CSV table of C-alpha atoms (C1' of nucleotides) in Angstrom, one decimal:
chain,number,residue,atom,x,y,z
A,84,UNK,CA,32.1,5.2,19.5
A,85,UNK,CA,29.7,8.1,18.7
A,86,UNK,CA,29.1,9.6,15.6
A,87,UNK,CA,30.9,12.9,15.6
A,88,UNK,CA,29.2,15.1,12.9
A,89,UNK,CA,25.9,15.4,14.1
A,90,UNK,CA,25.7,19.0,14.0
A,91,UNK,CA,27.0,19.5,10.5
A,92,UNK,CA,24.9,16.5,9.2
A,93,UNK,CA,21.6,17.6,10.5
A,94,UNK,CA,22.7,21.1,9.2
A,95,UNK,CA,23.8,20.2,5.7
A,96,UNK,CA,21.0,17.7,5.3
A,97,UNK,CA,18.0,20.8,6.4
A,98,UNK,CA,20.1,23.4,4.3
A,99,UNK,CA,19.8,21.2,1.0
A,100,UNK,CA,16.2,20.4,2.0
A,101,UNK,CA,15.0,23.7,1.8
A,102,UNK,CA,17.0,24.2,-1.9
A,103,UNK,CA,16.6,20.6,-3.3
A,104,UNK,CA,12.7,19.8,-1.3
A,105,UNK,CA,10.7,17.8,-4.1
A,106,UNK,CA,7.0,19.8,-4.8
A,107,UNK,CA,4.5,17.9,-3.3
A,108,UNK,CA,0.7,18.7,-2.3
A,109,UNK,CA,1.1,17.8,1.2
A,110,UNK,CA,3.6,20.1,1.6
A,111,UNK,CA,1.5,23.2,1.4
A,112,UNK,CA,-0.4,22.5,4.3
A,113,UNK,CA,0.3,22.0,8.2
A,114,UNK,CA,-3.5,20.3,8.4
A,115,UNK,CA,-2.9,17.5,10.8
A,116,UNK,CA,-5.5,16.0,9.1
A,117,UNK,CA,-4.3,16.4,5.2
A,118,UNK,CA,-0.6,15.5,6.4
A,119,UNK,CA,-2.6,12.1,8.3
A,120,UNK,CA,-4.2,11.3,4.8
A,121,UNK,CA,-1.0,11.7,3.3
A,122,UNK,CA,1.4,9.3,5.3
A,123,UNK,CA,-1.5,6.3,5.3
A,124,UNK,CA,-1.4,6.6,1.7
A,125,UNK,CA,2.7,7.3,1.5
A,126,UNK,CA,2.7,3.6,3.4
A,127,UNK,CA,4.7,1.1,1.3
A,128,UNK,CA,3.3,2.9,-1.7
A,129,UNK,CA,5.7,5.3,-4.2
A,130,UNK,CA,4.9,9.2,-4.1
A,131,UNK,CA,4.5,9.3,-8.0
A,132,UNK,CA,1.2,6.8,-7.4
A,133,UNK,CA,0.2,8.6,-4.0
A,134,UNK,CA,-0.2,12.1,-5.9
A,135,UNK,CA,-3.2,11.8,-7.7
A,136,UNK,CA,-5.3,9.3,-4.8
A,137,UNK,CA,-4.3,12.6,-2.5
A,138,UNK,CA,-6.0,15.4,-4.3
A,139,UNK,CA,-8.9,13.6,-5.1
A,140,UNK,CA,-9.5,12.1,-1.6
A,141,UNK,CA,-8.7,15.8,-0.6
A,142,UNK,CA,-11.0,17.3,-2.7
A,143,UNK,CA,-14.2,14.7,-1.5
A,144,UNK,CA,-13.1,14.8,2.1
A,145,UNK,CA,-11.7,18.0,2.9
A,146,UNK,CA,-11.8,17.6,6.4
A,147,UNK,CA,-11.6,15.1,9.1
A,148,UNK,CA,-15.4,15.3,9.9
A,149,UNK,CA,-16.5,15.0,6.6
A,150,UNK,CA,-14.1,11.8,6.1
A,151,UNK,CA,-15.7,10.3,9.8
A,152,UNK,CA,-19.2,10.8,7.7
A,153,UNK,CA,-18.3,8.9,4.5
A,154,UNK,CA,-19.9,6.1,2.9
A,155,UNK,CA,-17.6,3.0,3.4
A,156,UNK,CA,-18.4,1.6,-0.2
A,157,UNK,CA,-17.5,5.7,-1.8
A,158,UNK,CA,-14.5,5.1,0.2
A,159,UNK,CA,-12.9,2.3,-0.6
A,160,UNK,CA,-14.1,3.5,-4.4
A,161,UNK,CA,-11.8,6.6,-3.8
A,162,UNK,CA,-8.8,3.9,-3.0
A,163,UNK,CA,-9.7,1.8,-5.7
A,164,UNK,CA,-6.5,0.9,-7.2
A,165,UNK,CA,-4.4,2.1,-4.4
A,166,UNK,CA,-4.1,-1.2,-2.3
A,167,UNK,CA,-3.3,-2.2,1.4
A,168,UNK,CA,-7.2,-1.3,1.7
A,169,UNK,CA,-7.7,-1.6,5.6
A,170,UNK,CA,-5.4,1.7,5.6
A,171,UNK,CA,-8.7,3.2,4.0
A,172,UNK,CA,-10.9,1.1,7.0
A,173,UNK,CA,-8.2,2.1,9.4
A,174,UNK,CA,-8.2,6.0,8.3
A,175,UNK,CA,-11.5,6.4,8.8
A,176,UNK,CA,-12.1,4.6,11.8
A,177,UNK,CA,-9.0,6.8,13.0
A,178,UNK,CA,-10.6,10.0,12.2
A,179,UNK,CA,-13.9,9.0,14.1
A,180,UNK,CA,-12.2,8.3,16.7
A,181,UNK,CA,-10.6,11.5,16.8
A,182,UNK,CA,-14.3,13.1,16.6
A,183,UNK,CA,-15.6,11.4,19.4
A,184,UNK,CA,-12.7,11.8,21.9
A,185,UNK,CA,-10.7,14.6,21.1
A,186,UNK,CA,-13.2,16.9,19.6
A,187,UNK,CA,-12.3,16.6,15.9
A,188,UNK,CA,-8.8,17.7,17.0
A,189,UNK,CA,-5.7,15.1,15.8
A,190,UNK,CA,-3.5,15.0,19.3
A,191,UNK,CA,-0.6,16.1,19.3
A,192,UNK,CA,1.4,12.9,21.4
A,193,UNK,CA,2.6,10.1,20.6
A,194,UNK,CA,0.8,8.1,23.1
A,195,UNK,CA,-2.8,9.7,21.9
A,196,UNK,CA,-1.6,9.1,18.3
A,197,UNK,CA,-0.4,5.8,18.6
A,198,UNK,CA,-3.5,3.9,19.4
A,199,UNK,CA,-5.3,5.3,16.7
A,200,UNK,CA,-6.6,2.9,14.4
A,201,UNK,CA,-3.8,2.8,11.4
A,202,UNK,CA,-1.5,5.1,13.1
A,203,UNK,CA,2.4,3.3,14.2
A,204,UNK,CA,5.2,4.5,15.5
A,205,UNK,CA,5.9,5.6,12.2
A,206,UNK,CA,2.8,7.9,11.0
A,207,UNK,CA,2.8,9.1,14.2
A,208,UNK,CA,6.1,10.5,14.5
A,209,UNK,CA,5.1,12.1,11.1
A,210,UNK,CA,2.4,13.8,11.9
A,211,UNK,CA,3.8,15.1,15.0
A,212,UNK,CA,7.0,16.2,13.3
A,213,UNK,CA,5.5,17.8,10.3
A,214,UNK,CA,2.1,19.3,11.4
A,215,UNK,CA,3.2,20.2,15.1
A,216,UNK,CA,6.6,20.8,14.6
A,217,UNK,CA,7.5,18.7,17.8
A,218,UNK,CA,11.0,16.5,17.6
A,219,UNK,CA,9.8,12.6,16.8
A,220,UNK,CA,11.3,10.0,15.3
A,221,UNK,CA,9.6,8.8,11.9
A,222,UNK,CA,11.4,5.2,11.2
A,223,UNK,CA,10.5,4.1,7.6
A,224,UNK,CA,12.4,1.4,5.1
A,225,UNK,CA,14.0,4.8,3.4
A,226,UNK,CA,15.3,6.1,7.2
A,227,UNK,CA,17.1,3.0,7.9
A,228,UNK,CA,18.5,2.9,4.1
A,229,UNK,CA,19.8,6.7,4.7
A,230,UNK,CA,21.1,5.8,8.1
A,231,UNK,CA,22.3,2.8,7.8
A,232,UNK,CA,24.7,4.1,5.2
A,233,UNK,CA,25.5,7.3,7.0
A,234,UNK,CA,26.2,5.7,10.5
A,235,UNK,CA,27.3,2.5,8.9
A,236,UNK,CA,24.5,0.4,10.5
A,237,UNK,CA,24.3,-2.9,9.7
A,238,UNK,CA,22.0,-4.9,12.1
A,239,UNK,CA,19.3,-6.6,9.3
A,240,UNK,CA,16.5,-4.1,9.0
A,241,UNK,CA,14.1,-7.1,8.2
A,242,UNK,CA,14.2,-7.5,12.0
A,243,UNK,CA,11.6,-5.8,13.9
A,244,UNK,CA,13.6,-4.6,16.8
A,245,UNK,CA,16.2,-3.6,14.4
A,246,UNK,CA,14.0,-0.9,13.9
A,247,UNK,CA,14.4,0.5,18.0
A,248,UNK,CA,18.1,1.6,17.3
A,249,UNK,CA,17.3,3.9,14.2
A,250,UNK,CA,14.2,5.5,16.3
A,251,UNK,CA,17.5,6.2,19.1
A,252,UNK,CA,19.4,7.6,16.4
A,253,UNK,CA,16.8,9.8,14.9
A,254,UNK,CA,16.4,11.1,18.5
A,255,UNK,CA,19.8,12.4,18.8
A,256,UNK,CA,20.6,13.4,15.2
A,257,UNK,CA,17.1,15.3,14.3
A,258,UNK,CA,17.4,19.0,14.0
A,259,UNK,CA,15.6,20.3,17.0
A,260,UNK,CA,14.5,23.3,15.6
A,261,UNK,CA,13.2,21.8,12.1
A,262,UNK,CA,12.3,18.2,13.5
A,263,UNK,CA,9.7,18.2,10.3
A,264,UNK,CA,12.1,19.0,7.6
A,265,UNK,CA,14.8,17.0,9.4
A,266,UNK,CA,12.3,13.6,8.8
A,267,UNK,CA,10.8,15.1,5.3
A,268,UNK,CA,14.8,15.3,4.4
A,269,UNK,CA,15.8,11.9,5.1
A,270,UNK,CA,12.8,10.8,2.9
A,271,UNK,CA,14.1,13.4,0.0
A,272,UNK,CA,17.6,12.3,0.2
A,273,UNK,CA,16.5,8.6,-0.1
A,274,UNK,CA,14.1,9.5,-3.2
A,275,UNK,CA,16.3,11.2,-4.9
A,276,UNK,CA,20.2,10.5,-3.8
A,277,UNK,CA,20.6,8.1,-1.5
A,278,UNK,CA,18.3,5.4,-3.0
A,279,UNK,CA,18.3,1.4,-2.9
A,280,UNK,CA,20.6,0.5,-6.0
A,281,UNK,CA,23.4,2.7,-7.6
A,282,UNK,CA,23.4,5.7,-4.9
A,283,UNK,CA,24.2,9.1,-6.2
A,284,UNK,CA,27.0,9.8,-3.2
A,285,UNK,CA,28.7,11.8,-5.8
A,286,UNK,CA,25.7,14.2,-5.5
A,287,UNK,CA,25.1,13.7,-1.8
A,288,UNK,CA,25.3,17.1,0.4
A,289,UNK,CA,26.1,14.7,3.2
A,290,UNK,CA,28.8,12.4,1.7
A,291,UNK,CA,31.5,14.0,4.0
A,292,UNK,CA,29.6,12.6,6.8
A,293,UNK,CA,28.4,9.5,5.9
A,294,UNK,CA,30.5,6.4,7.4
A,295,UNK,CA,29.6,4.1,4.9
A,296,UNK,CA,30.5,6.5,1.9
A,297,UNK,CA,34.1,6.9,4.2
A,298,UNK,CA,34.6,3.0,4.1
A,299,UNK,CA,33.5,2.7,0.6
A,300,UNK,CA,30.2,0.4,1.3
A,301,UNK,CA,27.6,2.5,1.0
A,302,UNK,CA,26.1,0.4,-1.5
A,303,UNK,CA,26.0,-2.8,0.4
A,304,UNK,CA,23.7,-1.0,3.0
A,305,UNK,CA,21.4,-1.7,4.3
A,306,UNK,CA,21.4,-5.1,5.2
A,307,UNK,CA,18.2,-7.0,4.7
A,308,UNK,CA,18.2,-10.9,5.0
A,309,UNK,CA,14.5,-12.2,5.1
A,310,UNK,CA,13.1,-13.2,1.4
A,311,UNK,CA,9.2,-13.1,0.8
A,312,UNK,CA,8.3,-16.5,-1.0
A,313,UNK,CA,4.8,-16.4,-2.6
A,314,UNK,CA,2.7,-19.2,-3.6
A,315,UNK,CA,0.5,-20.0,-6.7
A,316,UNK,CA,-3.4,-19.9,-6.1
A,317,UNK,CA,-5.6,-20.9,-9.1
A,318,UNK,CA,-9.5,-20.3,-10.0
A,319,UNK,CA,-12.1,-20.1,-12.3
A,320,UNK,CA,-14.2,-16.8,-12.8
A,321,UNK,CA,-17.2,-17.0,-13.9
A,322,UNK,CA,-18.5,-14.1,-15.9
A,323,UNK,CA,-21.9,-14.6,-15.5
A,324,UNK,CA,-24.4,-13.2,-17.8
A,325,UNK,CA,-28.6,-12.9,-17.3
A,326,UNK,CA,-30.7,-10.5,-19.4
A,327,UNK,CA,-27.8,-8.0,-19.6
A,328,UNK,CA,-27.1,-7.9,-16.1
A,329,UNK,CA,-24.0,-9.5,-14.5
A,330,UNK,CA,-23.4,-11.9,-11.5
A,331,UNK,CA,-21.1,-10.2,-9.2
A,332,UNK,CA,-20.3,-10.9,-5.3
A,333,UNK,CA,-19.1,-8.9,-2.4
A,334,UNK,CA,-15.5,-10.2,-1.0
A,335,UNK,CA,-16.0,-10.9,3.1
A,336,UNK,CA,-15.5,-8.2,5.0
A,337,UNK,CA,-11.9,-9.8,6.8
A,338,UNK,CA,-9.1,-11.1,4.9
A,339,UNK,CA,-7.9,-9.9,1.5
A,340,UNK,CA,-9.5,-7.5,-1.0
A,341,UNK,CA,-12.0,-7.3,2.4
A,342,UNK,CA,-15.3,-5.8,1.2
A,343,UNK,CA,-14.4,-5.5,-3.0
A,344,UNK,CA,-16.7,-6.4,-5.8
A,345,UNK,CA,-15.8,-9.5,-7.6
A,346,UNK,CA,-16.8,-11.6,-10.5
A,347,UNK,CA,-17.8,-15.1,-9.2
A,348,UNK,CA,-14.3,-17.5,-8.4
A,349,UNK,CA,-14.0,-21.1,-7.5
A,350,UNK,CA,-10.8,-22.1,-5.8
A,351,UNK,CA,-9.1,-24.9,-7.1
A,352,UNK,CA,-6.2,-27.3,-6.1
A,353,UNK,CA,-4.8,-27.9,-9.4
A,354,UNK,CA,-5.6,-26.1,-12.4
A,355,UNK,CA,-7.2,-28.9,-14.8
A,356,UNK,CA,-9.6,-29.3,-11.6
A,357,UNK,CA,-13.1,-28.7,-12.7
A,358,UNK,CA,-15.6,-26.6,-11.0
A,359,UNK,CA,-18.5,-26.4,-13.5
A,360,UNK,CA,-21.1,-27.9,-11.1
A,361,UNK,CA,-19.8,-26.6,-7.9
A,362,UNK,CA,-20.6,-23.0,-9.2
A,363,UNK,CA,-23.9,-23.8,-10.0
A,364,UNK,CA,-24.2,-25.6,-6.7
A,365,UNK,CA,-22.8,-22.8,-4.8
A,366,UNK,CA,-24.5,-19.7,-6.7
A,367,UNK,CA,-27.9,-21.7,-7.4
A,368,UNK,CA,-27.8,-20.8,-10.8
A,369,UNK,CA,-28.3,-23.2,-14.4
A,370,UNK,CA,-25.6,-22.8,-16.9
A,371,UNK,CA,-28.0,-22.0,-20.1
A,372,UNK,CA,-25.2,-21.4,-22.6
A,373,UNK,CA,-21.5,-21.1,-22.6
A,374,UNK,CA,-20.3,-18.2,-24.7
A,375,UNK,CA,-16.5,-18.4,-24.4
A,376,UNK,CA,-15.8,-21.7,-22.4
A,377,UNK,CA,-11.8,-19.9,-22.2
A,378,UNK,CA,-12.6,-16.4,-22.1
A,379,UNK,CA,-9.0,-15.4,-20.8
A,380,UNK,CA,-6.7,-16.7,-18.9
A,381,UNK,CA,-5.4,-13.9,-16.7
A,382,UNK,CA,-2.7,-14.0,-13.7
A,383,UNK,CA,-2.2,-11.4,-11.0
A,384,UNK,CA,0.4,-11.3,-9.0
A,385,UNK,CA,0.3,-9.5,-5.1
A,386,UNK,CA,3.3,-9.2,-2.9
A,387,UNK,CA,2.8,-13.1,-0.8
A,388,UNK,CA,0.1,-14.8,-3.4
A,389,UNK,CA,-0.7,-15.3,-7.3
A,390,UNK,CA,-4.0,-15.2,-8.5
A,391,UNK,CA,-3.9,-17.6,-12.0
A,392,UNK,CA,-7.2,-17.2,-13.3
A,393,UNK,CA,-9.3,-19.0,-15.8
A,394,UNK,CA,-12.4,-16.6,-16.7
A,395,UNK,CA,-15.5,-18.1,-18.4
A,396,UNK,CA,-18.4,-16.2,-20.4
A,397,UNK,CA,-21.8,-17.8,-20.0
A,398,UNK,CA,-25.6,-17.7,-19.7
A,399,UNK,CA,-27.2,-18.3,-16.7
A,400,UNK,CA,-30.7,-18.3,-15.3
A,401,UNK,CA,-31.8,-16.8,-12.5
A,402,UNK,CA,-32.7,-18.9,-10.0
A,403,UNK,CA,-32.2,-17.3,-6.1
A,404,UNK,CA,-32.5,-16.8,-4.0
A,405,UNK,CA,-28.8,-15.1,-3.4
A,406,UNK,CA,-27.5,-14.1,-0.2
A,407,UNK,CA,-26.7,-10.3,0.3
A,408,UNK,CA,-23.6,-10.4,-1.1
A,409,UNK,CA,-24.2,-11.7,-4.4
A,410,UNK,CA,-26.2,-9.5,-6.7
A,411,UNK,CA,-26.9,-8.9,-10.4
A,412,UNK,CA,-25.5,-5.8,-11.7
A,413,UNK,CA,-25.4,-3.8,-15.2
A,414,UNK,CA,-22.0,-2.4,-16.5
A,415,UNK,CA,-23.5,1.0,-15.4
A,416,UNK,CA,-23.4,-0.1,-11.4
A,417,UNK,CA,-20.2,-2.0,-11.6
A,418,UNK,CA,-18.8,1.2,-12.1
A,419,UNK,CA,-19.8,2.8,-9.1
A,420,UNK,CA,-18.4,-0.1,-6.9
A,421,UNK,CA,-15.0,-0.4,-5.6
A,422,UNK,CA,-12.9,-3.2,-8.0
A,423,UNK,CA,-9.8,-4.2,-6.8
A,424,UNK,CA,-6.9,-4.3,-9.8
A,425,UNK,CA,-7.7,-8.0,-11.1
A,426,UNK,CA,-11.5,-7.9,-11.3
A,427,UNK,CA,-10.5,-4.3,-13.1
A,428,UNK,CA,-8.4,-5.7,-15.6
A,429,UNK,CA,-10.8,-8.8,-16.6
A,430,UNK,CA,-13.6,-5.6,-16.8
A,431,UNK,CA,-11.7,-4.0,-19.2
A,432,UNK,CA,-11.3,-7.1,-21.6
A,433,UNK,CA,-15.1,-8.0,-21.1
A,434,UNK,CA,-15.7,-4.0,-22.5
A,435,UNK,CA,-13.7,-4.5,-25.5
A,436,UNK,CA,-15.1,-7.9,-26.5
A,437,UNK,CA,-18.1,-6.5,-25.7
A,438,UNK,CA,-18.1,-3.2,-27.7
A,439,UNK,CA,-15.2,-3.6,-30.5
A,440,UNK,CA,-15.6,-7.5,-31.0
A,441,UNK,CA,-15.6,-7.8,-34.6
A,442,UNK,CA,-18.4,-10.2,-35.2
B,701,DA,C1',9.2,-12.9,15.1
B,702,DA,C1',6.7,-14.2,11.2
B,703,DG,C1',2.5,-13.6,8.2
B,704,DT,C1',-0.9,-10.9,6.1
B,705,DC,C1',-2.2,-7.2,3.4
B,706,DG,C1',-1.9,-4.4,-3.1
B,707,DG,C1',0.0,-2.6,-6.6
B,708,DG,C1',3.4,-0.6,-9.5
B,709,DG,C1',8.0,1.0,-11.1
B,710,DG,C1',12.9,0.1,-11.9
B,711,DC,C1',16.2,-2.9,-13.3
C,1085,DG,C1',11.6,-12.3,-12.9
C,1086,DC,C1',13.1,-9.8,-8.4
C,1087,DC,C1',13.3,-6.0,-5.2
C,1088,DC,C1',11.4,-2.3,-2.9
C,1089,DC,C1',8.4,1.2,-1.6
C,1090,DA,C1',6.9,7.7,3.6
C,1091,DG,C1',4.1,0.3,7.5
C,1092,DA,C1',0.4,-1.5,10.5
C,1093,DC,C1',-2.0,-5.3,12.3
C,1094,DT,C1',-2.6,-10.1,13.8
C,1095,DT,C1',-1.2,-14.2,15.6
DNA sequence: AAGTCGGGGGC
DNA sequence: GCCCCAGACTT
């Protein structure tokens, strides 16, 4: 059976958008480009962290040719902290693309969009609704939630496909003369009233159309079966110290953390497994003196691994040579390179020893 | 279809 | 601890 309040929904839902929209700094712009930046850094990532990553990225790259000209180290600097970092690889490899084809103007169809580097079916339909006004679908985890609930829906969203029947939804429910706010408004009402746990239907300018309010289930929507399961890694870092300058290594440029700053690590099997000699080995460099043989012990968990780490301050000599991607730094140039979150917390620990140790 | 790819906030 | 987030890409 059809759902029969389509026009009051889309109605009710654009009407308490544009009196309830949240204040955000990619909504005073229609800059394909700035609303582009936005939605890559919107992906899996909360619009309370995406908020201050957006005005300074928009501040050093105010446009998209100045973005296609940026150094990739300063770039992945500017997303330090942010992670997912191929979105920042992706982004910019998007934007050059748009340079080279389309004349430094984003296209405004979803074919064109779509094989950008970085751009889905979702960011697409984004860019297109919001910046171009045009009627697309923009399918995210909060869509299905809202929908779900509101046209009781409940294939399991952890399903790919599953994803197909809310794009056919969208199609038919989206207001066709604010397709933009429509999409913005589904994102609102799942921020703010129709979120994961404890729903606010009380508050919902859309209860009296929502099926799954109706049959008193709301809140058992949507359904999700599959269950990440992550898995323990362990290591030893090695913070190695020469003449005041530190041994630090460049991550490969595939794979995670791809192309951030690191201190040296040893994998190991089981975490009483030694790796001493194997460092030296690896790095060609002599132990001289160990400093703190347990400098910290630090964990780090990412959404499918766990980085346990065992960190050790010593003396080294330099002996080389070292391949490109290991190099001797001061605290002064670390800073300049892009740290992902774990290197970035073991930095901070080193600076206190280092500058409020008591002895 | 399942894995990979970060990090943080809420409970 | 666990879940989820304005997902895309690879295999």
């Amino acid at each position: 059976m059809k759902y029969p309040y389509t026009q009051q929904f889309r109605q009710n839902l654009v009407e308490w958008f544009h009196r309830e929209q949240r204040n955000l700094p990619w909504r005073h712009t229609k800059d394909p480009y700035k609303i582009w930046v936005s939605e890559v850094m919107l992906q899996q990532t909360r619009v309370d962290t995406v908020i201050p990553y957006y005005q300074r990225f928009i501040d050093k790259y105010p446009t998209l040719e100045s973005l296609a000209g940026a150094d990739e180290e300063e770039l992945l600097k500017m997303w330090e902290g942010l992670g997912y970092y191929s979105r920042a690889r992706n982004l910019q490899a998007g934007v050059r693309e748009v340079v080279e084809k389309y004349g430094g103007t984003v296209p405004n169809n979803r074919h064109d969009l779509q094989k950008l580097k970085g751009v889905g079916p979702y960011t697409a339909g984004a860019i297109l609704s919001i910046a171009y006004n045009l009627p697309e679908h923009a399918v995210d985890g909060n869509v299905m939630r809202v929908l779900s609930r509101v046209l009781h829906i409940t294939e399991d969203i952890s399903l790919p496909r599953t994803r197909k029947i809310f794009e056919k939804a969208v199609d038919e429910l989206i207001h066709p003369d604010y397709p933009g706010d429509f999409n913005q408004a589904l994102m609102d009402l799942g921020a703010m009233i129709c979120t994961p746990v404890s729903p606010k239907c009380l508050l919902c300018p859309v209860r009296e159309y929502c099926l799954g309010f109706m049959e008193g289930d709301a809140d058992q929507l949507p359904i999700k079966t599959k269950k990440t399961k992550s898995k323990n890694e362990y290591y030893d870092v090695y913070i190695a110290v020469n003449d005041g300058k530190i041994l630090f290594e460049r991550r490969p440029s595939e794979g995670l953390l791809a192309n951030m700053w690191q201190f040296p690590m040893m994998p190991k099997k089981q975490p009483s497994e030694n790796t001493w000699e194997p460092f030296e080995l690896k790095y060609n460099v002599t132990i001289t003196k160990v400093l703190e043989e347990n400098f910290v012990e630090q964990k780090h968990v990412f959404s499918h691994l766990t980085w346990n780490m065992s960190c050790h301050l010593i003396e080294i000599s330099e002996n080389g040579p070292f391949p490109d991607s290991v190099q001797f730094v001061t605290l002064k140039e670390m800073e300049a390179l892009p740290l992902p979150v774990p290197m970035a917390k073991i930095m901070n620990i080193l600076n206190r020893y280092i500058f409020h140790s008591p002895e």
